[in-house]
XYZ file of C-alpha atoms in Angstrom:
426
model
C 174.811 -45.046 -28.457
C 177.601 -43.522 -27.806
C 179.882 -44.599 -24.928
C 178.788 -40.851 -23.414
C 174.999 -41.829 -23.882
C 175.383 -45.514 -22.810
C 177.496 -43.775 -19.467
C 174.602 -41.482 -18.793
C 172.417 -43.891 -18.563
C 173.588 -46.942 -16.285
C 175.643 -44.634 -13.743
C 171.551 -42.758 -14.453
C 169.607 -45.656 -13.742
C 171.932 -47.038 -10.858
C 170.904 -44.034 -9.696
C 167.387 -43.885 -9.834
C 167.615 -47.310 -8.253
C 169.156 -46.942 -4.294
C 167.590 -44.102 -4.022
C 163.962 -45.427 -4.553
C 163.986 -47.900 -2.962
C 166.419 -45.910 0.155
C 163.032 -43.614 0.159
C 160.525 -46.733 -0.291
C 161.455 -47.861 2.587
C 161.759 -45.033 5.066
C 158.366 -45.248 3.725
C 158.022 -47.713 5.064
C 159.575 -47.045 8.562
C 157.062 -44.080 8.417
C 153.985 -46.716 7.872
C 152.955 -45.936 4.615
C 153.188 -48.190 1.147
C 156.912 -48.256 -0.433
C 155.597 -46.936 -3.376
C 155.096 -42.692 -1.826
C 158.875 -42.956 -1.166
C 159.039 -44.364 -4.867
C 156.886 -41.462 -6.041
C 159.336 -38.426 -4.239
C 162.095 -40.663 -6.138
C 160.928 -39.626 -9.117
C 159.873 -36.221 -8.702
C 162.877 -35.698 -7.058
C 165.301 -36.210 -9.775
C 162.584 -34.288 -12.156
C 162.653 -30.413 -12.626
C 160.572 -29.701 -9.531
C 164.248 -29.101 -7.542
C 166.872 -27.394 -8.704
C 164.989 -26.652 -11.404
C 165.890 -29.533 -13.559
C 169.621 -29.904 -13.119
C 169.599 -33.166 -11.835
C 167.944 -34.409 -14.134
C 169.686 -32.757 -16.837
C 173.051 -34.187 -15.377
C 171.365 -37.791 -14.927
C 169.836 -38.592 -18.012
C 170.717 -35.979 -20.968
C 166.844 -35.769 -23.464
C 169.162 -38.077 -25.359
C 168.618 -40.795 -23.281
C 165.408 -40.097 -22.596
C 163.241 -42.487 -25.311
C 165.631 -44.959 -24.052
C 163.883 -44.225 -20.178
C 160.110 -44.313 -22.173
C 161.444 -47.502 -23.528
C 161.766 -49.266 -20.113
C 159.692 -47.964 -18.415
C 156.630 -49.517 -21.038
C 158.706 -52.703 -19.960
C 158.118 -51.944 -16.879
C 154.203 -51.016 -16.568
C 153.475 -53.932 -19.293
C 155.030 -56.128 -16.903
C 153.123 -54.621 -13.712
C 150.171 -54.923 -16.245
C 149.850 -58.148 -16.367
C 150.896 -59.139 -12.596
C 147.658 -57.079 -11.923
C 146.060 -59.371 -14.707
C 147.483 -62.324 -13.432
C 145.645 -61.563 -8.986
C 142.814 -60.975 -10.501
C 140.267 -63.267 -9.633
C 136.909 -63.811 -9.991
C 135.944 -65.919 -7.591
C 137.073 -63.065 -4.908
C 133.454 -61.699 -6.699
C 131.294 -65.086 -6.204
C 132.067 -65.248 -2.495
C 131.541 -62.078 -1.583
C 127.358 -61.844 -1.943
C 125.673 -58.930 -2.921
C 128.025 -56.439 -1.354
C 130.618 -55.779 -3.429
C 129.697 -55.208 -6.922
C 127.401 -52.420 -5.123
C 129.964 -51.203 -3.147
C 131.884 -51.067 -6.507
C 130.279 -50.008 -8.863
C 128.524 -46.868 -6.317
C 132.720 -45.609 -5.469
C 133.672 -45.553 -9.151
C 129.950 -43.847 -10.356
C 129.839 -41.608 -7.758
C 133.419 -40.321 -8.165
C 132.943 -40.806 -12.187
C 130.583 -37.867 -11.668
C 131.393 -35.653 -10.073
C 134.867 -35.596 -11.517
C 133.227 -34.646 -15.044
C 132.100 -31.829 -13.226
C 135.091 -31.177 -11.960
C 136.284 -31.749 -15.607
C 133.701 -29.385 -17.426
C 135.163 -26.369 -14.813
C 138.718 -27.251 -15.538
C 138.643 -27.503 -19.845
C 139.161 -23.741 -20.195
C 142.502 -23.836 -18.512
C 143.336 -27.283 -18.996
C 142.268 -28.691 -22.054
C 144.299 -28.533 -25.653
C 142.498 -30.387 -27.795
C 139.049 -32.551 -27.657
C 137.032 -31.377 -24.982
C 134.718 -34.589 -24.339
C 137.986 -37.202 -24.348
C 139.190 -34.621 -21.298
C 136.404 -34.565 -19.683
C 135.504 -38.228 -18.995
C 139.070 -39.001 -18.914
C 139.062 -35.947 -15.643
C 136.021 -38.407 -14.384
C 137.752 -41.850 -14.662
C 140.841 -40.556 -13.040
C 138.468 -39.661 -9.535
C 137.360 -43.266 -10.011
C 140.740 -45.807 -9.900
C 141.334 -47.624 -7.079
C 144.763 -49.554 -6.988
C 143.923 -53.203 -5.664
C 147.637 -54.633 -5.728
C 148.290 -51.269 -3.113
C 144.889 -51.964 -1.282
C 145.772 -56.346 -1.336
C 149.297 -54.806 0.266
C 148.101 -52.782 3.053
C 144.981 -55.083 4.645
C 148.272 -57.597 4.161
C 150.676 -55.747 6.184
C 147.291 -54.994 8.883
C 146.631 -58.742 9.320
C 143.357 -58.260 7.813
C 143.756 -60.164 3.486
C 141.218 -63.053 5.334
C 138.542 -60.749 7.021
C 135.132 -60.147 5.709
C 136.571 -56.304 5.551
C 139.087 -57.584 3.628
C 137.407 -60.778 1.145
C 135.096 -57.381 0.175
C 137.798 -54.257 -0.235
C 139.708 -57.058 -2.241
C 136.253 -58.102 -4.269
C 135.145 -54.534 -5.149
C 138.356 -53.053 -6.344
C 139.327 -56.248 -8.194
C 135.502 -55.461 -10.248
C 136.596 -51.448 -10.167
C 139.694 -52.351 -11.661
C 138.341 -54.269 -15.001
C 135.215 -51.183 -14.356
C 138.101 -48.383 -14.546
C 140.131 -50.268 -17.142
C 137.071 -50.932 -19.321
C 136.260 -47.049 -19.143
C 138.917 -45.744 -20.039
C 139.802 -48.247 -23.058
C 136.617 -46.918 -24.407
C 137.735 -43.199 -23.813
C 141.063 -44.167 -25.805
C 139.053 -45.644 -28.857
C 136.700 -42.841 -28.783
C 138.892 -39.644 -28.616
C 140.544 -41.000 -32.990
C 143.775 -41.489 -30.934
C 144.898 -43.998 -33.452
C 143.897 -41.030 -36.345
C 144.137 -42.365 -39.334
C 143.945 -46.562 -37.874
C 140.419 -45.526 -35.885
C 139.311 -48.441 -37.915
C 141.312 -51.506 -36.363
C 139.640 -50.271 -32.943
C 136.836 -52.579 -34.573
C 139.439 -55.419 -33.986
C 139.391 -55.892 -30.538
C 135.632 -57.367 -29.797
C 137.090 -60.318 -32.230
C 140.925 -59.529 -30.174
C 138.255 -60.143 -26.725
C 136.697 -63.028 -28.167
C 140.199 -65.163 -29.429
C 142.155 -64.640 -26.269
C 139.042 -65.470 -24.385
C 138.224 -68.450 -26.256
C 140.881 -69.880 -27.084
C 144.709 -68.581 -25.921
C 142.932 -69.212 -22.800
C 141.621 -72.925 -23.389
C 145.491 -73.660 -25.100
C 147.258 -72.027 -22.213
C 144.567 -75.163 -19.278
C 146.112 -77.035 -22.136
C 149.381 -76.732 -21.432
C 149.666 -76.221 -17.784
C 147.190 -79.500 -17.332
C 150.067 -81.427 -19.312
C 152.423 -80.896 -16.476
C 151.595 -83.001 -13.028
C 153.011 -80.311 -11.328
C 153.113 -77.284 -12.497
C 156.253 -75.068 -12.086
C 158.346 -72.047 -14.135
C 160.062 -73.774 -16.540
C 162.236 -71.276 -18.230
C 160.607 -72.861 -22.115
C 157.075 -71.781 -20.176
C 158.475 -68.623 -19.089
C 159.695 -68.176 -22.255
C 156.333 -68.733 -23.446
C 154.312 -66.440 -20.682
C 156.746 -63.209 -21.552
C 156.566 -63.500 -25.597
C 152.327 -63.870 -25.127
C 152.778 -60.655 -22.917
C 154.414 -58.849 -25.202
C 152.726 -59.808 -28.472
C 149.088 -58.930 -26.265
C 150.284 -55.730 -25.779
C 151.769 -55.320 -28.930
C 148.503 -56.425 -30.014
C 146.136 -53.993 -28.320
C 148.972 -50.649 -28.759
C 148.641 -51.987 -32.848
C 144.583 -51.845 -32.074
C 144.831 -48.041 -30.652
C 143.907 -49.461 -27.422
C 147.167 -48.555 -25.613
C 149.805 -51.273 -25.006
C 147.806 -52.546 -20.796
C 145.278 -53.287 -22.014
C 146.740 -56.510 -23.754
C 149.187 -56.623 -20.675
C 146.758 -56.882 -18.873
C 143.719 -58.829 -20.127
C 146.308 -62.005 -20.579
C 147.087 -61.826 -17.063
C 143.880 -62.228 -16.636
C 143.208 -65.353 -19.614
C 145.561 -67.245 -17.428
C 144.782 -70.194 -15.809
C 144.078 -69.576 -12.021
C 142.357 -73.990 -11.263
C 146.173 -76.102 -9.884
C 148.482 -72.710 -10.693
C 149.493 -71.642 -7.482
C 152.919 -72.377 -7.679
C 153.416 -71.414 -11.439
C 151.895 -68.196 -10.488
C 154.123 -67.579 -7.672
C 156.810 -68.401 -9.821
C 156.163 -65.902 -11.882
C 155.634 -63.711 -9.617
C 159.422 -64.462 -8.100
C 160.974 -64.060 -11.568
C 159.414 -60.988 -12.621
C 158.324 -59.190 -10.120
C 161.952 -58.160 -8.856
C 162.961 -57.189 -11.219
C 160.609 -55.583 -12.874
C 159.412 -53.404 -8.704
C 163.540 -53.258 -8.519
C 164.729 -51.925 -11.615
C 161.943 -51.123 -14.578
C 159.378 -50.170 -11.775
C 161.679 -46.880 -10.241
C 162.161 -46.311 -14.290
C 159.196 -45.381 -15.180
C 158.367 -43.226 -11.484
C 161.496 -41.335 -12.921
C 159.426 -40.790 -16.101
C 157.133 -39.583 -14.760
C 159.298 -37.962 -12.558
C 161.067 -35.680 -14.951
C 157.125 -34.558 -16.534
C 156.107 -33.574 -12.750
C 157.473 -29.668 -12.510
C 155.963 -27.933 -9.143
C 158.117 -25.782 -8.952
C 155.233 -22.855 -10.847
C 152.390 -24.127 -9.233
C 150.737 -20.738 -7.572
C 147.359 -20.035 -6.125
C 145.000 -20.347 -8.469
C 147.384 -24.497 -8.902
C 146.465 -25.194 -5.195
C 142.462 -23.899 -5.328
C 142.903 -26.374 -8.075
C 144.522 -29.358 -6.294
C 142.542 -28.216 -3.700
C 138.951 -29.195 -5.942
C 141.050 -31.879 -7.180
C 141.629 -33.393 -3.912
C 137.708 -32.516 -2.378
C 136.889 -34.182 -5.798
C 138.719 -37.744 -5.575
C 137.936 -37.806 -1.478
C 135.132 -37.168 -1.460
C 133.307 -39.076 -4.313
C 135.362 -42.391 -3.821
C 134.212 -42.355 -0.703
C 130.587 -41.534 -0.136
C 130.352 -44.059 -2.481
C 132.014 -46.714 -1.215
C 130.329 -46.058 2.574
C 126.862 -44.828 1.263
C 126.932 -48.635 -1.048
C 128.121 -49.898 2.359
C 126.189 -49.014 5.155
C 122.799 -49.632 2.658
C 123.973 -53.728 3.007
C 124.198 -52.815 6.924
C 127.603 -52.816 7.231
C 129.040 -51.839 9.999
C 130.107 -47.614 10.423
C 133.518 -48.522 10.854
C 133.969 -51.256 9.143
C 132.258 -49.171 6.250
C 134.565 -45.738 6.732
C 137.118 -48.289 7.000
C 136.063 -49.866 3.499
C 135.617 -46.580 1.704
C 139.794 -45.644 3.225
C 140.619 -48.478 1.661
C 138.815 -47.621 -2.332
C 140.445 -44.216 -1.723
C 144.408 -45.463 -2.423
C 145.123 -45.219 -6.576
C 149.005 -45.095 -6.261
C 151.281 -46.493 -9.171
C 147.318 -47.429 -10.940
C 146.940 -43.702 -10.505
C 149.610 -43.120 -12.268
C 149.860 -45.369 -14.659
C 146.098 -43.574 -16.233
C 147.824 -40.910 -16.434
C 150.513 -40.605 -17.876
C 148.791 -42.949 -20.830
C 146.710 -39.133 -20.259
C 149.375 -36.913 -20.939
C 150.912 -39.342 -23.382
C 147.647 -38.752 -25.582
C 146.631 -35.321 -24.882
C 143.801 -36.202 -22.325
C 145.725 -33.159 -19.905
C 148.745 -31.402 -20.201
C 151.535 -31.319 -17.753
C 150.396 -28.538 -15.472
C 147.223 -31.088 -14.434
C 149.141 -34.158 -14.434
C 151.596 -32.821 -12.113
C 148.969 -32.174 -9.293
C 146.928 -35.568 -10.653
C 150.797 -37.139 -9.442
C 150.111 -35.079 -5.961
C 146.063 -36.263 -5.565
C 147.510 -39.518 -6.328
C 150.018 -39.314 -3.579
C 148.216 -38.199 -1.425
C 145.510 -40.028 -0.871
C 147.181 -43.692 -1.250
C 149.120 -41.880 1.621
C 146.056 -41.252 3.733
C 145.269 -44.496 3.251
C 147.064 -45.609 6.317
C 146.880 -43.445 9.119
C 143.147 -43.022 8.509
C 142.960 -47.286 9.206
C 144.937 -47.032 12.586
C 141.976 -43.933 13.818
C 138.815 -46.397 12.418
C 140.270 -50.144 13.339
C 143.287 -49.521 15.595
C 146.710 -50.774 15.256
C 148.030 -54.291 14.090
C 148.308 -56.142 16.574
C 151.439 -57.625 14.900
C 152.957 -55.607 11.779
C 156.120 -57.175 11.637
C 154.630 -60.376 11.125
C 153.130 -59.566 8.072
C 155.584 -57.783 6.478
C 157.742 -61.276 7.581
C 155.050 -63.720 5.898
C 155.333 -61.503 2.379
C 158.343 -60.754 -0.421
C 160.114 -57.029 0.373
C 158.755 -56.941 -3.072
C 155.341 -55.192 -4.132
C 153.323 -54.959 -6.885
C 151.190 -58.546 -7.254
C 147.770 -58.639 -5.126
C 148.539 -60.507 -2.678
C 151.594 -61.969 -3.385
C 153.383 -58.674 -4.031
C 155.747 -58.628 -7.238
C 158.106 -55.153 -6.918
C 158.515 -52.747 -5.280
C 156.506 -49.658 -6.294
C 152.981 -51.399 -5.960
C 152.383 -51.125 -3.371
């Protein structure tokens, strides 16, 4: 790197970190998850405003590969923490309602999303149409578990029956959505001539579940009170990166390996250890690495040229995204005899998408499933569906009794599910 590149990179990162923090705090003042402000910060520094003059000045083309590398690390860490927060006990404790709601809130938007994909193929599918259509179904099916969890915590609902069911539904949604996405990536042939490596995905999964997980459990059991020592922290970081690198090599994408490594980390007796992981990884990831991801995502969002046809596409996207999720979750909840307002609140929560949706969209853009125009419209959908959750919950359930108490009870950073781990995730 030249001196000019280094100067531009460091100065640009400083601007992005401060702008993301400022707009994130502003979003919170208006009762919105900070991720709304942070996404808008990335878009503000992109080509949408001033025809890209700001982004070109702060981030010349020579520094953008470095930004992408930092963003990839941030996303890997975030996905690890999402996996770390995934808890099968939530599903077991929610009875039959959570699986039925989760499945319906995946199947209906997935089906409607594939129909929308069929409608949009001529305008936006520039390669194989099958991955495009399937990807659209998945993109409509996403629920952001970390955002949902943070909203519940801020409103004091995380320990209520509604909160427990919502968290369980989002947990199942996470696994189903990531599994569907992995299948689409696998069948798309994105690995090129090395597509045969995808056959090793099942052996890798078995190794992680039946070899790595017991080894980690045994290593933790040897400690009377497991804490995150520098040596253990190095082991977890190395494991996270190696697992992510393996799935990338397999042709699945690194996000799946990072998520899986978080899932296999032992749960019982490791509450303090996992809290330490959240604290150490979450602050750096949420303050620096994820804002870089928002910047990289924003640099590819150009809304300045959206015309009447684009607005029509956005209207259809919003209709399918909101309607599919809401109707699927609401119908299943009512079928399980959940009260009307509670069912509507649950369906509203399942419509939050946040950073999880952005990661999926970024993957779709990288692999050529969608073009930049559709990507920009889908980012707008992710922001709007996340922003509407708070006002709708207030209308359905009333205002939280004491929001300040709930905010004080959790860290200022947000990216984990029940423990926040980076401001961007909520």
